[in-house]
PDB file of C-alpha atoms in Angstrom:
ATOM      1  CA  MET A   1       7.325 -21.354 103.983  1.00 90.00           C
ATOM      2  CA  ARG A   2       9.830 -24.170 104.547  1.00 96.00           C
ATOM      3  CA  ILE A   3       8.251 -27.366 105.956  1.00 97.00           C
ATOM      4  CA  LEU A   4      10.283 -30.188 107.478  1.00 97.00           C
ATOM      5  CA  LEU A   5       8.956 -33.729 106.911  1.00 97.00           C
ATOM      6  CA  THR A   6      10.106 -36.429 109.297  1.00 96.00           C
ATOM      7  CA  ARG A   7       8.526 -39.736 108.287  1.00 95.00           C
ATOM      8  CA  PRO A   8      10.753 -42.758 107.534  1.00 94.00           C
ATOM      9  CA  GLU A   9      12.752 -42.891 104.305  1.00 92.00           C
ATOM     10  CA  GLY A  10      10.462 -43.229 101.303  1.00 90.00           C
ATOM     11  CA  ARG A  11       7.299 -42.129 103.128  1.00 91.00           C
ATOM     12  CA  ASN A  12       7.523 -38.344 102.662  1.00 94.00           C
ATOM     13  CA  GLU A  13       7.294 -37.958  98.897  1.00 94.00           C
ATOM     14  CA  GLU A  14       3.526 -37.659  98.455  1.00 94.00           C
ATOM     15  CA  LEU A  15       3.160 -34.972 101.111  1.00 95.00           C
ATOM     16  CA  ALA A  16       6.293 -33.174  99.863  1.00 96.00           C
ATOM     17  CA  ARG A  17       4.799 -33.022  96.358  1.00 96.00           C
ATOM     18  CA  ALA A  18       1.466 -31.717  97.665  1.00 95.00           C
ATOM     19  CA  LEU A  19       3.201 -29.045  99.752  1.00 96.00           C
ATOM     20  CA  ARG A  20       5.311 -27.873  96.807  1.00 96.00           C
ATOM     21  CA  GLU A  21       2.225 -27.681  94.607  1.00 95.00           C
ATOM     22  CA  ALA A  22       0.687 -25.479  97.324  1.00 94.00           C
ATOM     23  CA  GLY A  23       3.661 -23.116  97.155  1.00 94.00           C
ATOM     24  CA  HIS A  24       5.752 -24.318 100.098  1.00 95.00           C
ATOM     25  CA  GLU A  25       9.285 -25.636 100.264  1.00 96.00           C
ATOM     26  CA  ALA A  26       9.529 -29.183 101.616  1.00 96.00           C
ATOM     27  CA  GLU A  27      12.627 -30.640 103.259  1.00 95.00           C
ATOM     28  CA  CYS A  28      12.851 -34.331 104.240  1.00 95.00           C
ATOM     29  CA  ALA A  29      14.768 -35.422 107.335  1.00 96.00           C
ATOM     30  CA  PRO A  30      13.532 -38.823 108.568  1.00 97.00           C
ATOM     31  CA  LEU A  31      13.505 -38.996 112.359  1.00 97.00           C
ATOM     32  CA  ILE A  32      12.630 -42.682 112.616  1.00 96.00           C
ATOM     33  CA  ALA A  33      13.453 -45.885 110.762  1.00 96.00           C
ATOM     34  CA  VAL A  34      11.107 -48.864 110.584  1.00 95.00           C
ATOM     35  CA  GLU A  35      12.420 -52.410 111.085  1.00 96.00           C
ATOM     36  CA  PRO A  36      10.089 -55.340 110.256  1.00 96.00           C
ATOM     37  CA  LEU A  37      10.043 -58.131 112.835  1.00 97.00           C
ATOM     38  CA  GLY A  38      10.183 -61.315 110.805  1.00 95.00           C
ATOM     39  CA  ASP A  39       8.539 -62.905 107.807  1.00 96.00           C
ATOM     40  CA  GLU A  40       6.526 -65.721 109.388  1.00 97.00           C
ATOM     41  CA  PRO A  41       2.903 -66.016 108.221  1.00 98.00           C
ATOM     42  CA  ILE A  42       0.255 -64.719 110.641  1.00 98.00           C
ATOM     43  CA  ASP A  43      -2.929 -66.783 110.770  1.00 98.00           C
ATOM     44  CA  LEU A  44      -5.971 -64.496 110.795  1.00 98.00           C
ATOM     45  CA  ASP A  45      -8.613 -67.205 110.549  1.00 97.00           C
ATOM     46  CA  GLY A  46     -10.721 -67.584 113.670  1.00 96.00           C
ATOM     47  CA  TYR A  47     -10.568 -63.924 114.714  1.00 98.00           C
ATOM     48  CA  ASP A  48     -13.720 -61.843 114.866  1.00 98.00           C
ATOM     49  CA  TRP A  49     -11.737 -58.616 114.516  1.00 98.00           C
ATOM     50  CA  VAL A  50      -8.176 -57.772 113.519  1.00 98.00           C
ATOM     51  CA  LEU A  51      -7.207 -54.231 114.536  1.00 98.00           C
ATOM     52  CA  VAL A  52      -4.491 -52.116 112.915  1.00 97.00           C
ATOM     53  CA  THR A  53      -3.368 -48.769 114.305  1.00 94.00           C
ATOM     54  CA  SER A  54      -0.817 -47.563 111.744  1.00 91.00           C
ATOM     55  CA  ALA A  55      -0.241 -47.664 107.993  1.00 90.00           C
ATOM     56  CA  THR A  56       3.096 -49.402 108.576  1.00 93.00           C
ATOM     57  CA  GLY A  57       1.378 -52.125 110.568  1.00 96.00           C
ATOM     58  CA  ALA A  58      -1.273 -52.457 107.869  1.00 97.00           C
ATOM     59  CA  ARG A  59       1.349 -52.933 105.155  1.00 96.00           C
ATOM     60  CA  GLU A  60       3.165 -55.551 107.232  1.00 97.00           C
ATOM     61  CA  LEU A  61      -0.102 -57.358 107.934  1.00 97.00           C
ATOM     62  CA  ARG A  62      -0.906 -57.483 104.231  1.00 97.00           C
ATOM     63  CA  ARG A  63       2.540 -58.947 103.609  1.00 97.00           C
ATOM     64  CA  ARG A  64       2.372 -61.609 106.313  1.00 98.00           C
ATOM     65  CA  GLY A  65      -1.313 -62.238 106.980  1.00 98.00           C
ATOM     66  CA  ARG A  66      -2.917 -65.497 105.905  1.00 98.00           C
ATOM     67  CA  GLY A  67      -6.640 -66.233 105.925  1.00 97.00           C
ATOM     68  CA  ARG A  68      -9.241 -63.666 106.879  1.00 95.00           C
ATOM     69  CA  PRO A  69     -11.005 -62.623 110.074  1.00 98.00           C
ATOM     70  CA  ARG A  70     -14.677 -61.722 110.164  1.00 97.00           C
ATOM     71  CA  GLY A  71     -13.702 -58.049 110.125  1.00 98.00           C
ATOM     72  CA  PHE A  72     -10.769 -55.636 109.878  1.00 98.00           C
ATOM     73  CA  ALA A  73     -10.826 -52.394 111.882  1.00 98.00           C
ATOM     74  CA  ALA A  74      -8.443 -49.484 111.245  1.00 97.00           C
ATOM     75  CA  ILE A  75      -7.596 -46.402 113.266  1.00 92.00           C
ATOM     76  CA  GLY A  76      -7.942 -44.034 110.276  1.00 88.00           C
ATOM     77  CA  ARG A  77      -8.452 -43.740 106.521  1.00 88.00           C
ATOM     78  CA  ALA A  78      -4.758 -43.927 105.620  1.00 87.00           C
ATOM     79  CA  THR A  79      -4.355 -47.089 107.706  1.00 92.00           C
ATOM     80  CA  ALA A  80      -7.440 -48.609 106.070  1.00 95.00           C
ATOM     81  CA  ALA A  81      -6.076 -47.746 102.614  1.00 93.00           C
ATOM     82  CA  ALA A  82      -2.707 -49.337 103.415  1.00 93.00           C
ATOM     83  CA  LEU A  83      -4.587 -52.453 104.512  1.00 95.00           C
ATOM     84  CA  GLY A  84      -6.499 -52.567 101.228  1.00 95.00           C
ATOM     85  CA  GLY A  85      -9.780 -51.670 102.909  1.00 96.00           C
ATOM     86  CA  ALA A  86     -11.350 -52.123 106.327  1.00 97.00           C
ATOM     87  CA  ASP A  87     -14.795 -53.063 107.579  1.00 98.00           C
ATOM     88  CA  LEU A  88     -14.644 -50.387 110.273  1.00 98.00           C
ATOM     89  CA  VAL A  89     -12.687 -47.117 110.384  1.00 96.00           C
ATOM     90  CA  ALA A  90     -12.620 -45.245 113.685  1.00 95.00           C
ATOM     91  CA  ARG A  91     -14.330 -41.852 113.593  1.00 91.00           C
ATOM     92  CA  VAL A  92     -11.650 -40.509 115.968  1.00 88.00           C
ATOM     93  CA  SER A  93      -8.150 -41.640 115.019  1.00 85.00           C
ATOM     94  CA  THR A  94      -6.990 -42.932 118.389  1.00 87.00           C
ATOM     95  CA  GLN A  95      -7.075 -46.277 120.159  1.00 92.00           C
ATOM     96  CA  GLU A  96      -9.833 -44.809 122.326  1.00 94.00           C
ATOM     97  CA  GLY A  97     -11.784 -43.918 119.182  1.00 93.00           C
ATOM     98  CA  LEU A  98     -11.379 -47.400 117.748  1.00 96.00           C
ATOM     99  CA  LEU A  99     -12.435 -48.939 121.061  1.00 97.00           C
ATOM    100  CA  ALA A 100     -15.563 -46.760 121.162  1.00 97.00           C
ATOM    101  CA  ASP A 101     -16.635 -47.702 117.623  1.00 97.00           C
ATOM    102  CA  LEU A 102     -16.003 -51.439 117.822  1.00 97.00           C
ATOM    103  CA  PRO A 103     -19.221 -53.464 118.237  1.00 96.00           C
ATOM    104  CA  ARG A 104     -19.602 -55.340 121.523  1.00 94.00           C
ATOM    105  CA  PRO A 105     -19.095 -58.059 122.380  1.00 96.00           C
ATOM    106  CA  ALA A 106     -16.098 -57.905 120.089  1.00 97.00           C
ATOM    107  CA  GLY A 107     -15.343 -61.605 120.299  1.00 97.00           C
ATOM    108  CA  ARG A 108     -11.848 -62.866 119.581  1.00 98.00           C
ATOM    109  CA  VAL A 109      -9.618 -59.906 118.697  1.00 98.00           C
ATOM    110  CA  LEU A 110      -6.056 -59.491 117.396  1.00 98.00           C
ATOM    111  CA  LEU A 111      -4.121 -56.229 117.542  1.00 98.00           C
ATOM    112  CA  ALA A 112      -1.283 -56.125 115.005  1.00 97.00           C
ATOM    113  CA  GLY A 113       1.138 -53.215 115.171  1.00 95.00           C
ATOM    114  CA  ALA A 114       4.362 -51.748 116.447  1.00 94.00           C
ATOM    115  CA  GLU A 115       6.364 -53.550 119.103  1.00 95.00           C
ATOM    116  CA  SER A 116       5.926 -50.492 121.329  1.00 90.00           C
ATOM    117  CA  ALA A 117       2.215 -49.973 120.602  1.00 90.00           C
ATOM    118  CA  ARG A 118      -0.007 -48.872 123.478  1.00 90.00           C
ATOM    119  CA  ARG A 119      -1.815 -51.797 125.075  1.00 94.00           C
ATOM    120  CA  LEU A 120      -5.166 -50.064 125.645  1.00 96.00           C
ATOM    121  CA  LEU A 121      -6.994 -52.193 123.069  1.00 97.00           C
ATOM    122  CA  VAL A 122      -5.271 -55.369 124.236  1.00 97.00           C
ATOM    123  CA  ASP A 123      -6.185 -54.713 127.853  1.00 97.00           C
ATOM    124  CA  GLU A 124      -9.762 -53.553 127.261  1.00 97.00           C
ATOM    125  CA  LEU A 125     -10.664 -56.298 124.776  1.00 97.00           C
ATOM    126  CA  ASP A 126      -8.504 -59.114 126.176  1.00 97.00           C
ATOM    127  CA  ALA A 127      -7.015 -59.206 122.679  1.00 98.00           C
ATOM    128  CA  ASP A 128      -4.090 -61.132 121.293  1.00 98.00           C
ATOM    129  CA  PHE A 129      -1.145 -59.012 120.158  1.00 98.00           C
ATOM    130  CA  VAL A 130       1.413 -59.583 117.419  1.00 98.00           C
ATOM    131  CA  PRO A 131       4.334 -57.146 116.993  1.00 97.00           C
ATOM    132  CA  LEU A 132       5.017 -56.545 113.310  1.00 97.00           C
ATOM    133  CA  TYR A 133       7.745 -53.908 113.415  1.00 97.00           C
ATOM    134  CA  ARG A 134       9.797 -51.675 115.654  1.00 95.00           C
ATOM    135  CA  THR A 135      10.779 -48.054 115.204  1.00 93.00           C
ATOM    136  CA  ARG A 136      14.290 -46.775 115.741  1.00 94.00           C
ATOM    137  CA  GLU A 137      14.800 -43.108 116.495  1.00 95.00           C
ATOM    138  CA  LEU A 138      17.327 -41.232 114.346  1.00 96.00           C
ATOM    139  CA  ALA A 139      19.337 -38.102 115.064  1.00 95.00           C
ATOM    140  CA  PRO A 140      19.920 -36.310 111.755  1.00 95.00           C
ATOM    141  CA  GLU A 141      21.196 -32.779 111.442  1.00 92.00           C
ATOM    142  CA  LEU A 142      18.031 -30.796 110.842  1.00 92.00           C
ATOM    143  CA  PRO A 143      17.839 -28.231 108.043  1.00 92.00           C
ATOM    144  CA  ASP A 144      16.340 -24.834 108.838  1.00 92.00           C
ATOM    145  CA  ALA A 145      12.548 -24.907 108.657  1.00 94.00           C
ATOM    146  CA  ASP A 146       9.570 -22.787 109.660  1.00 95.00           C
ATOM    147  CA  LEU A 147       7.368 -25.743 110.597  1.00 97.00           C
ATOM    148  CA  VAL A 148       7.867 -29.456 111.269  1.00 97.00           C
ATOM    149  CA  VAL A 149       5.383 -32.239 110.519  1.00 97.00           C
ATOM    150  CA  LEU A 150       5.299 -35.008 113.135  1.00 97.00           C
ATOM    151  CA  ALA A 151       3.535 -38.186 112.041  1.00 93.00           C
ATOM    152  CA  SER A 152       4.036 -40.418 115.098  1.00 91.00           C
ATOM    153  CA  PRO A 153       4.840 -40.241 118.815  1.00 92.00           C
ATOM    154  CA  SER A 154       8.231 -41.783 117.963  1.00 93.00           C
ATOM    155  CA  ALA A 155       9.015 -38.902 115.639  1.00 95.00           C
ATOM    156  CA  ALA A 156       8.003 -36.434 118.345  1.00 96.00           C
ATOM    157  CA  ARG A 157      10.371 -38.107 120.806  1.00 96.00           C
ATOM    158  CA  ALA A 158      13.211 -38.104 118.280  1.00 97.00           C
ATOM    159  CA  TYR A 159      12.610 -34.441 117.430  1.00 97.00           C
ATOM    160  CA  ALA A 160      12.691 -33.447 121.096  1.00 96.00           C
ATOM    161  CA  ALA A 161      15.780 -35.588 121.751  1.00 96.00           C
ATOM    162  CA  ILE A 162      17.863 -33.685 119.195  1.00 95.00           C
ATOM    163  CA  GLY A 163      16.727 -30.316 120.484  1.00 94.00           C
ATOM    164  CA  GLY A 164      13.983 -29.529 117.993  1.00 93.00           C
ATOM    165  CA  ARG A 165      11.825 -26.691 119.254  1.00 89.00           C
ATOM    166  CA  GLY A 166      10.152 -25.227 116.184  1.00 90.00           C
ATOM    167  CA  PRO A 167       6.357 -25.153 115.794  1.00 97.00           C
ATOM    168  CA  ALA A 168       4.879 -28.470 114.730  1.00 97.00           C
ATOM    169  CA  VAL A 169       1.853 -29.895 112.958  1.00 97.00           C
ATOM    170  CA  SER A 170       0.774 -33.310 114.221  1.00 96.00           C
ATOM    171  CA  ILE A 171      -0.915 -36.181 112.418  1.00 92.00           C
ATOM    172  CA  GLY A 172      -3.359 -36.829 115.258  1.00 89.00           C
ATOM    173  CA  PRO A 173      -4.255 -36.776 118.951  1.00 87.00           C
ATOM    174  CA  GLU A 174      -1.788 -39.420 120.156  1.00 87.00           C
ATOM    175  CA  THR A 175       1.130 -37.698 118.440  1.00 92.00           C
ATOM    176  CA  THR A 176      -0.039 -34.319 119.723  1.00 94.00           C
ATOM    177  CA  SER A 177      -0.226 -35.622 123.281  1.00 93.00           C
ATOM    178  CA  ALA A 178       3.266 -37.123 123.060  1.00 94.00           C
ATOM    179  CA  ALA A 179       4.700 -33.951 121.534  1.00 96.00           C
ATOM    180  CA  ARG A 180       3.171 -31.615 124.116  1.00 96.00           C
ATOM    181  CA  SER A 181       4.314 -33.846 126.967  1.00 96.00           C
ATOM    182  CA  LEU A 182       7.849 -33.248 125.666  1.00 96.00           C
ATOM    183  CA  GLY A 183       7.383 -29.481 125.620  1.00 96.00           C
ATOM    184  CA  LEU A 184       6.958 -29.176 121.859  1.00 96.00           C
ATOM    185  CA  ASP A 185       4.790 -26.430 120.375  1.00 96.00           C
ATOM    186  CA  VAL A 186       1.987 -28.099 118.401  1.00 97.00           C
ATOM    187  CA  VAL A 187       0.195 -25.471 116.334  1.00 97.00           C
ATOM    188  CA  GLY A 188      -2.063 -27.733 114.301  1.00 95.00           C
ATOM    189  CA  ASP A 189      -3.626 -31.205 114.171  1.00 93.00           C
ATOM    190  CA  ALA A 190      -4.579 -33.120 111.048  1.00 93.00           C
ATOM    191  CA  SER A 191      -8.287 -33.900 110.991  1.00 87.00           C
ATOM    192  CA  THR A 192      -7.564 -37.135 109.110  1.00 85.00           C
ATOM    193  CA  GLN A 193      -4.411 -39.259 109.285  1.00 81.00           C
ATOM    194  CA  ASP A 194      -3.452 -38.927 105.646  1.00 85.00           C
ATOM    195  CA  VAL A 195      -1.805 -36.544 103.188  1.00 89.00           C
ATOM    196  CA  ASP A 196      -4.977 -34.466 102.748  1.00 90.00           C
ATOM    197  CA  GLY A 197      -5.362 -34.025 106.497  1.00 90.00           C
ATOM    198  CA  LEU A 198      -1.722 -33.055 106.988  1.00 94.00           C
ATOM    199  CA  LEU A 199      -1.808 -30.640 104.048  1.00 93.00           C
ATOM    200  CA  GLU A 200      -4.920 -28.926 105.426  1.00 94.00           C
ATOM    201  CA  ALA A 201      -3.308 -28.654 108.866  1.00 94.00           C
ATOM    202  CA  VAL A 202      -0.129 -27.143 107.432  1.00 95.00           C
ATOM    203  CA  GLN A 203      -2.137 -24.673 105.338  1.00 93.00           C
ATOM    204  CA  ALA A 204      -4.159 -23.619 108.398  1.00 93.00           C
ATOM    205  CA  ALA A 205      -1.026 -23.229 110.525  1.00 93.00           C
ATOM    206  CA  THR A 206       0.781 -21.096 107.951  1.00 89.00           C
ATOM    207  CA  ARG A 207      -1.984 -18.668 107.058  1.00 83.00           C
TER     208      ARG A 207
END
């Protein structure tokens, strides 16, 4: 089975290796590029919670963050790992899941993530927001594949924009929702937003 991986350059290798060890072919065709938004330090002191909703955002926060809030909360295990650990990891890997698990009153909250991140957490928690990066959609020529792995709503949009219509495995509910709204055929969801979850979803979809 040939699997197409679409994460940004340099982010596909671990999953590609796991898929090959499981007997699949893995092709990499990044559908998005990530552009950091500055190098200025971000002061985390004084916040009760700092929320991160992607591994990319977590890595950027580690690079630029100074001080420490009372707690870090992450949308999933992979995001928590990229952050170097979190005090709270959402049981359901969505903004809604993170909102449900966050203790109330949440106090002073900062959401750090993509420039285009959904504002649910900001609106519901009256949180501050700092954009750490933006994503740029790419339009590569896609190799033939039996299944595509979509790891973000941006990748789903890019895949649809270049006419991709093959069956897809999604990294989680938000990506699945975005993909299906674009008419894409999602045949599997990762139960966790990491390599293990994606590998299990691919294996289930290709049985």
